[in-house]
Amino acid sequence: AQTVTQSQPEMSVQEAETVTLSCTYDTSESDYYLFWYKQPPSRQMILVIRQEAYKQQNATENRFSVNFQKAAKSFSLKISDSQLGDAAMYFCAYKTGNSKLTFGKGITLSVRP
Amino acid sequence: GAVVSQHPSWVICKSGTSVKIECRSLDFQATTMFWYRQFPKQSLMLMATSNEGSKATYEQGVEKDKFLINHASLTLSTLTVTSAHPEDSSFYICSARRPSARNEQFFGPGTRLTVL
């Protein structure tokens, strides 16, 4: 079965600094998708970034980028120039094709002003 | 991105009553919708997968007679919590899959259920 592991329950970052959230996963599939979702206090799930496993290039969305290491089954999220609005719970997730999303336990990120 | 709505956003009910939560895809047709349950500071737990026109597929440990799911149209799925008890109090989130090459999933804003 596929599993997604986020081993750090909490992290804190100074405003304007950079922070990296880690995620590892386990799968026997070769073609899959990886995601980072943000859940702010409103609890609305927001897609931050996605990565297709067949793509070697790391996905980037403005201040958010990933370090996708397929062989190591690692998918970390880097947030640059952290802002107060980045404070939220972040979930790493995995899916293949039409399968269901498998979520990690999540990490709570706080941003210090 | 696509929009998914949920109604109500919060509900308080008495123990023993039934509560219906609606999930709508507002600007696309969703053949598949998902229902999740989330406790504070925890991850989303998939309860069931709802396919339009067919019976929902429930995850192991989820009581299908307790959590009734109906996906009657391509834009609406409902979750009914029957004979609710305080332990059913939780945050319920739906998501809808938009058919496309990317098969993206879009999340509703969630419904907070409190059972007294």
Tab-separated table of N, CA and C in Angstrom, chain A:
chain	number	residue	atom	x	y	z
A	1	ALA	N	0.844	-1.195	0.000
A	1	ALA	CA	0.000	0.000	0.000
A	1	ALA	C	0.881	1.247	0.000
A	2	GLN	N	0.344	2.262	-0.627
A	2	GLN	CA	1.092	3.506	-0.661
A	2	GLN	C	0.988	4.228	0.667
A	3	THR	N	2.090	4.790	1.095
A	3	THR	CA	2.093	5.571	2.326
A	3	THR	C	2.821	6.875	2.094
A	4	VAL	N	2.402	7.880	2.828
A	4	VAL	CA	3.040	9.196	2.767
A	4	VAL	C	3.423	9.568	4.194
A	5	THR	N	4.668	9.936	4.382
A	5	THR	CA	5.169	10.221	5.722
A	5	THR	C	5.654	11.651	5.843
A	6	GLN	N	5.084	12.342	6.795
A	6	GLN	CA	5.574	13.669	7.175
A	6	GLN	C	5.978	13.534	8.632
A	7	SER	N	7.245	13.498	8.881
A	7	SER	CA	7.724	13.144	10.211
A	7	SER	C	7.779	14.323	11.176
A	8	GLN	N	7.757	15.543	10.650
A	8	GLN	CA	7.819	16.716	11.518
A	8	GLN	C	6.413	17.235	11.762
A	9	PRO	N	5.930	17.247	12.993
A	9	PRO	CA	4.569	17.744	13.227
A	9	PRO	C	4.460	19.269	13.184
A	10	GLU	N	5.556	19.948	13.517
A	10	GLU	CA	5.515	21.418	13.561
A	10	GLU	C	6.835	21.997	13.095
A	11	MET	N	6.733	23.170	12.490
A	11	MET	CA	7.935	23.935	12.159
A	11	MET	C	7.627	25.411	12.295
A	12	SER	N	8.676	26.168	12.490
A	12	SER	CA	8.523	27.606	12.621
A	12	SER	C	9.574	28.288	11.748
A	13	VAL	N	9.190	29.416	11.167
A	13	VAL	CA	10.119	30.145	10.302
A	13	VAL	C	9.953	31.634	10.549
A	14	GLN	N	11.043	32.344	10.423
A	14	GLN	CA	11.001	33.794	10.549
A	14	GLN	C	10.481	34.380	9.245
A	15	GLU	N	9.659	35.386	9.358
A	15	GLU	CA	9.150	36.081	8.176
A	15	GLU	C	10.312	36.472	7.273
A	16	ALA	N	10.127	36.272	5.967
A	16	ALA	CA	11.101	36.593	4.916
A	16	ALA	C	12.189	35.523	4.761
A	17	GLU	N	12.239	34.569	5.674
A	17	GLU	CA	13.221	33.503	5.565
A	17	GLU	C	12.662	32.356	4.721
A	18	THR	N	13.501	31.350	4.531
A	18	THR	CA	13.139	30.171	3.746
A	18	THR	C	12.968	28.968	4.655
A	19	VAL	N	11.997	28.154	4.343
A	19	VAL	CA	11.751	26.949	5.136
A	19	VAL	C	11.484	25.780	4.195
A	20	THR	N	11.903	24.611	4.622
A	20	THR	CA	11.689	23.399	3.830
A	20	THR	C	10.903	22.388	4.644
A	21	LEU	N	9.822	21.911	4.059
A	21	LEU	CA	8.973	20.903	4.691
A	21	LEU	C	9.256	19.562	4.017
A	22	SER	N	9.488	18.552	4.810
A	22	SER	CA	9.889	17.269	4.233
A	22	SER	C	8.727	16.296	4.089
A	23	CYS	N	8.869	15.406	3.140
A	23	CYS	CA	7.850	14.390	2.872
A	23	CYS	C	8.525	13.211	2.183
A	24	THR	N	8.225	12.029	2.638
A	24	THR	CA	8.679	10.838	1.930
A	24	THR	C	7.460	9.971	1.659
A	25	TYR	N	7.588	9.099	0.682
A	25	TYR	CA	6.457	8.253	0.320
A	25	TYR	C	6.972	6.883	-0.079
A	26	ASP	N	6.075	5.961	-0.097
A	26	ASP	CA	6.442	4.605	-0.472
A	26	ASP	C	5.453	4.111	-1.521
A	27	THR	N	5.959	3.639	-2.634
A	27	THR	CA	5.109	3.123	-3.689
A	27	THR	C	5.907	2.183	-4.575
A	28	SER	N	5.184	1.293	-5.223
A	28	SER	CA	5.820	0.410	-6.191
A	28	SER	C	5.482	0.842	-7.613
A	29	GLU	N	4.697	1.913	-7.716
A	29	GLU	CA	4.301	2.422	-9.018
A	29	GLU	C	5.416	3.275	-9.601
A	30	SER	N	5.393	3.390	-10.921
A	30	SER	CA	6.387	4.240	-11.578
A	30	SER	C	5.786	5.550	-12.062
A	31	ASP	N	4.470	5.555	-12.222
A	31	ASP	CA	3.789	6.749	-12.714
A	31	ASP	C	2.794	7.207	-11.652
A	32	TYR	N	2.994	8.380	-11.126
A	32	TYR	CA	2.127	8.878	-10.057
A	32	TYR	C	2.263	10.391	-9.968
A	33	TYR	N	1.467	10.969	-9.071
A	33	TYR	CA	1.477	12.402	-8.870
A	33	TYR	C	1.697	12.695	-7.393
A	34	LEU	N	2.369	13.775	-7.140
A	34	LEU	CA	2.600	14.224	-5.769
A	34	LEU	C	2.105	15.652	-5.622
A	35	PHE	N	1.600	15.953	-4.439
A	35	PHE	CA	0.994	17.260	-4.206
A	35	PHE	C	1.402	17.793	-2.832
A	36	TRP	N	1.383	19.097	-2.737
A	36	TRP	CA	1.398	19.772	-1.451
A	36	TRP	C	0.138	20.621	-1.373
A	37	TYR	N	-0.618	20.401	-0.280
A	37	TYR	CA	-1.813	21.188	-0.021
A	37	TYR	C	-1.584	22.035	1.221
A	38	LYS	N	-2.185	23.215	1.196
A	38	LYS	CA	-2.153	24.123	2.335
A	38	LYS	C	-3.553	24.187	2.928
A	39	GLN	N	-3.640	24.103	4.258
A	39	GLN	CA	-4.919	24.271	4.933
A	39	GLN	C	-4.772	25.368	5.979
A	40	PRO	N	-5.175	26.583	5.635
A	40	PRO	CA	-5.095	27.701	6.590
A	40	PRO	C	-6.160	27.552	7.673
A	41	PRO	N	-6.204	28.471	8.618
A	41	PRO	CA	-7.209	28.391	9.691
A	41	PRO	C	-8.649	28.299	9.182
A	42	SER	N	-8.914	28.801	7.990
A	42	SER	CA	-10.265	28.684	7.430
A	42	SER	C	-10.618	27.235	7.120
A	43	ARG	N	-9.607	26.390	7.024
A	43	ARG	CA	-9.702	24.950	6.765
A	43	ARG	C	-10.027	24.611	5.321
A	44	GLN	N	-10.016	25.607	4.441
A	44	GLN	CA	-10.174	25.336	3.014
A	44	GLN	C	-8.880	24.747	2.488
A	45	MET	N	-8.959	23.598	1.861
A	45	MET	CA	-7.782	22.957	1.289
A	45	MET	C	-7.402	23.672	-0.007
A	46	ILE	N	-6.147	24.070	-0.098
A	46	ILE	CA	-5.663	24.806	-1.255
A	46	ILE	C	-4.476	24.061	-1.849
A	47	LEU	N	-4.543	23.785	-3.137
A	47	LEU	CA	-3.420	23.133	-3.804
A	47	LEU	C	-2.279	24.134	-3.958
A	48	VAL	N	-1.119	23.784	-3.433
A	48	VAL	CA	0.040	24.657	-3.517
A	48	VAL	C	0.855	24.340	-4.757
A	49	ILE	N	1.104	23.046	-4.961
A	49	ILE	CA	1.974	22.651	-6.058
A	49	ILE	C	1.786	21.162	-6.334
A	50	ARG	N	2.001	20.764	-7.574
A	50	ARG	CA	1.911	19.355	-7.929
A	50	ARG	C	3.109	18.966	-8.783
A	51	GLN	N	3.432	17.696	-8.720
A	51	GLN	CA	4.581	17.183	-9.476
A	51	GLN	C	4.196	15.851	-10.108
A	52	GLU	N	4.419	15.747	-11.406
A	52	GLU	CA	4.230	14.457	-12.063
A	52	GLU	C	5.521	13.668	-11.954
A	53	ALA	N	5.414	12.407	-11.603
A	53	ALA	CA	6.615	11.609	-11.355
A	53	ALA	C	7.481	11.433	-12.586
A	54	TYR	N	6.856	11.508	-13.770
A	54	TYR	CA	7.639	11.279	-14.985
A	54	TYR	C	8.468	12.508	-15.372
A	55	LYS	N	8.170	13.621	-14.736
A	55	LYS	CA	8.917	14.840	-15.029
A	55	LYS	C	10.139	14.943	-14.112
A	56	GLN	N	11.282	15.132	-14.709
A	56	GLN	CA	12.499	15.265	-13.914
A	56	GLN	C	12.640	16.657	-13.323
A	57	GLN	N	12.075	17.633	-14.009
A	57	GLN	CA	12.205	19.004	-13.541
A	57	GLN	C	11.319	19.236	-12.338
A	58	ASN	N	11.883	19.875	-11.329
A	58	ASN	CA	11.131	20.176	-10.119
A	58	ASN	C	10.098	21.274	-10.396
A	59	ALA	N	8.880	21.070	-9.870
A	59	ALA	CA	7.828	22.060	-10.056
A	59	ALA	C	8.103	23.315	-9.231
A	60	THR	N	7.662	24.436	-9.769
A	60	THR	CA	7.819	25.726	-9.088
A	60	THR	C	6.561	26.548	-9.292
A	61	GLU	N	6.113	27.181	-8.230
A	61	GLU	CA	4.974	28.095	-8.284
A	61	GLU	C	5.322	29.307	-7.427
A	62	ASN	N	5.816	30.327	-8.087
A	62	ASN	CA	6.182	31.570	-7.397
A	62	ASN	C	7.167	31.277	-6.259
A	63	ARG	N	6.794	31.524	-5.011
A	63	ARG	CA	7.714	31.329	-3.886
A	63	ARG	C	7.809	29.871	-3.444
A	64	PHE	N	7.028	29.013	-4.048
A	64	PHE	CA	6.984	27.614	-3.645
A	64	PHE	C	7.693	26.746	-4.693
A	65	SER	N	8.540	25.884	-4.230
A	65	SER	CA	9.212	24.958	-5.137
A	65	SER	C	9.390	23.627	-4.418
A	66	VAL	N	9.578	22.585	-5.209
A	66	VAL	CA	9.768	21.273	-4.616
A	66	VAL	C	11.133	20.728	-4.984
A	67	ASN	N	11.608	19.817	-4.147
A	67	ASN	CA	12.799	19.032	-4.442
A	67	ASN	C	12.324	17.582	-4.533
A	68	PHE	N	12.147	17.134	-5.757
A	68	PHE	CA	11.614	15.800	-6.006
A	68	PHE	C	12.774	14.854	-6.289
A	69	GLN	N	12.960	13.904	-5.419
A	69	GLN	CA	14.004	12.897	-5.567
A	69	GLN	C	13.320	11.537	-5.716
A	70	LYS	N	13.107	11.126	-6.971
A	70	LYS	CA	12.300	9.934	-7.224
A	70	LYS	C	12.940	8.673	-6.660
A	71	ALA	N	14.228	8.534	-6.833
A	71	ALA	CA	14.898	7.329	-6.360
A	71	ALA	C	14.814	7.219	-4.833
A	72	ALA	N	14.917	8.341	-4.184
A	72	ALA	CA	14.850	8.372	-2.721
A	72	ALA	C	13.418	8.445	-2.217
A	73	LYS	N	12.478	8.624	-3.127
A	73	LYS	CA	11.054	8.771	-2.773
A	73	LYS	C	10.882	9.887	-1.756
A	74	SER	N	11.421	11.022	-2.141
A	74	SER	CA	11.372	12.193	-1.289
A	74	SER	C	10.766	13.353	-2.073
A	75	PHE	N	9.962	14.160	-1.389
A	75	PHE	CA	9.243	15.250	-2.064
A	75	PHE	C	9.105	16.392	-1.067
A	76	SER	N	10.113	17.238	-0.998
A	76	SER	CA	10.084	18.320	-0.013
A	76	SER	C	9.599	19.617	-0.647
A	77	LEU	N	9.021	20.460	0.165
A	77	LEU	CA	8.487	21.752	-0.267
A	77	LEU	C	9.326	22.861	0.330
A	78	LYS	N	9.808	23.741	-0.520
A	78	LYS	CA	10.557	24.904	-0.068
A	78	LYS	C	9.711	26.153	-0.246
A	79	ILE	N	9.585	26.897	0.828
A	79	ILE	CA	8.864	28.169	0.790
A	79	ILE	C	9.894	29.272	0.983
A	80	SER	N	10.037	30.112	-0.016
A	80	SER	CA	10.991	31.215	0.040
A	80	SER	C	10.277	32.495	0.460
A	81	ASP	N	11.056	33.385	1.081
A	81	ASP	CA	10.491	34.692	1.474
A	81	ASP	C	9.167	34.486	2.222
A	82	SER	N	9.215	33.721	3.283
A	82	SER	CA	8.001	33.353	4.015
A	82	SER	C	7.197	34.579	4.440
A	83	GLN	N	5.904	34.446	4.312
A	83	GLN	CA	4.991	35.520	4.682
A	83	GLN	C	4.053	35.041	5.790
A	84	LEU	N	3.490	36.007	6.510
A	84	LEU	CA	2.596	35.644	7.611
A	84	LEU	C	1.429	34.788	7.116
A	85	GLY	N	0.992	35.042	5.898
A	85	GLY	CA	-0.117	34.279	5.329
A	85	GLY	C	0.230	32.851	4.972
A	86	ASP	N	1.518	32.509	5.086
A	86	ASP	CA	1.911	31.118	4.822
A	86	ASP	C	1.650	30.221	6.027
A	87	ALA	N	1.356	30.822	7.155
A	87	ALA	CA	1.087	30.026	8.354
A	87	ALA	C	-0.151	29.173	8.123
A	88	ALA	N	0.023	27.877	8.259
A	88	ALA	CA	-1.065	26.941	7.949
A	88	ALA	C	-0.594	25.532	8.250
A	89	MET	N	-1.496	24.599	8.032
A	89	MET	CA	-1.116	23.200	8.049
A	89	MET	C	-0.859	22.793	6.610
A	90	TYR	N	0.227	22.059	6.381
A	90	TYR	CA	0.586	21.635	5.040
A	90	TYR	C	0.560	20.115	4.965
A	91	PHE	N	-0.089	19.622	3.914
A	91	PHE	CA	-0.197	18.186	3.720
A	91	PHE	C	0.487	17.789	2.411
A	92	CYS	N	1.274	16.746	2.499
A	92	CYS	CA	1.843	16.115	1.322
A	92	CYS	C	0.880	15.006	0.902
A	93	ALA	N	0.692	14.822	-0.395
A	93	ALA	CA	-0.258	13.804	-0.849
A	93	ALA	C	0.239	13.124	-2.119
A	94	TYR	N	-0.269	11.935	-2.338
A	94	TYR	CA	0.158	11.081	-3.454
A	94	TYR	C	-1.076	10.471	-4.106
A	95	LYS	N	-1.004	10.312	-5.412
A	95	LYS	CA	-2.044	9.543	-6.095
A	95	LYS	C	-1.496	8.980	-7.386
A	96	THR	N	-2.129	7.925	-7.873
A	96	THR	CA	-1.840	7.408	-9.203
A	96	THR	C	-3.120	7.505	-10.022
A	97	GLY	N	-3.003	7.902	-11.267
A	97	GLY	CA	-4.123	7.925	-12.193
A	97	GLY	C	-5.427	8.357	-11.565
A	98	ASN	N	-6.390	7.443	-11.547
A	98	ASN	CA	-7.706	7.742	-10.994
A	98	ASN	C	-7.853	7.299	-9.549
A	99	SER	N	-6.763	6.964	-8.910
A	99	SER	CA	-6.862	6.478	-7.528
A	99	SER	C	-7.157	7.629	-6.575
A	100	LYS	N	-7.455	7.272	-5.353
A	100	LYS	CA	-7.729	8.268	-4.323
A	100	LYS	C	-6.424	8.909	-3.861
A	101	LEU	N	-6.555	10.105	-3.294
A	101	LEU	CA	-5.411	10.791	-2.707
A	101	LEU	C	-5.043	10.135	-1.382
A	102	THR	N	-3.763	9.947	-1.181
A	102	THR	CA	-3.252	9.482	0.107
A	102	THR	C	-2.499	10.635	0.738
A	103	PHE	N	-2.940	11.046	1.925
A	103	PHE	CA	-2.359	12.199	2.598
A	103	PHE	C	-1.368	11.785	3.674
A	104	GLY	N	-0.379	12.640	3.895
A	104	GLY	CA	0.463	12.507	5.067
A	104	GLY	C	-0.269	13.093	6.270
A	105	LYS	N	0.383	13.018	7.431
A	105	LYS	CA	-0.256	13.489	8.657
A	105	LYS	C	-0.302	15.007	8.740
A	106	GLY	N	0.499	15.662	7.956
A	106	GLY	CA	0.484	17.111	7.955
A	106	GLY	C	1.522	17.715	8.871
A	107	ILE	N	1.868	18.955	8.591
A	107	ILE	CA	2.797	19.700	9.429
A	107	ILE	C	2.231	21.100	9.633
A	108	THR	N	2.293	21.561	10.862
A	108	THR	CA	1.824	22.910	11.170
A	108	THR	C	2.992	23.882	11.066
A	109	LEU	N	2.848	24.822	10.176
A	109	LEU	CA	3.896	25.830	9.973
A	109	LEU	C	3.470	27.149	10.594
A	110	SER	N	4.296	27.671	11.455
A	110	SER	CA	4.043	29.000	12.008
A	110	SER	C	5.105	29.954	11.463
A	111	VAL	N	4.709	31.204	11.274
A	111	VAL	CA	5.607	32.225	10.740
A	111	VAL	C	5.750	33.329	11.786
A	112	ARG	N	6.958	33.572	12.206
A	112	ARG	CA	7.240	34.577	13.238
A	112	ARG	C	7.460	35.933	12.589
A	113	PRO	N	6.754	36.960	13.074
A	113	PRO	CA	6.922	38.284	12.474
A	113	PRO	C	8.243	38.928	12.872
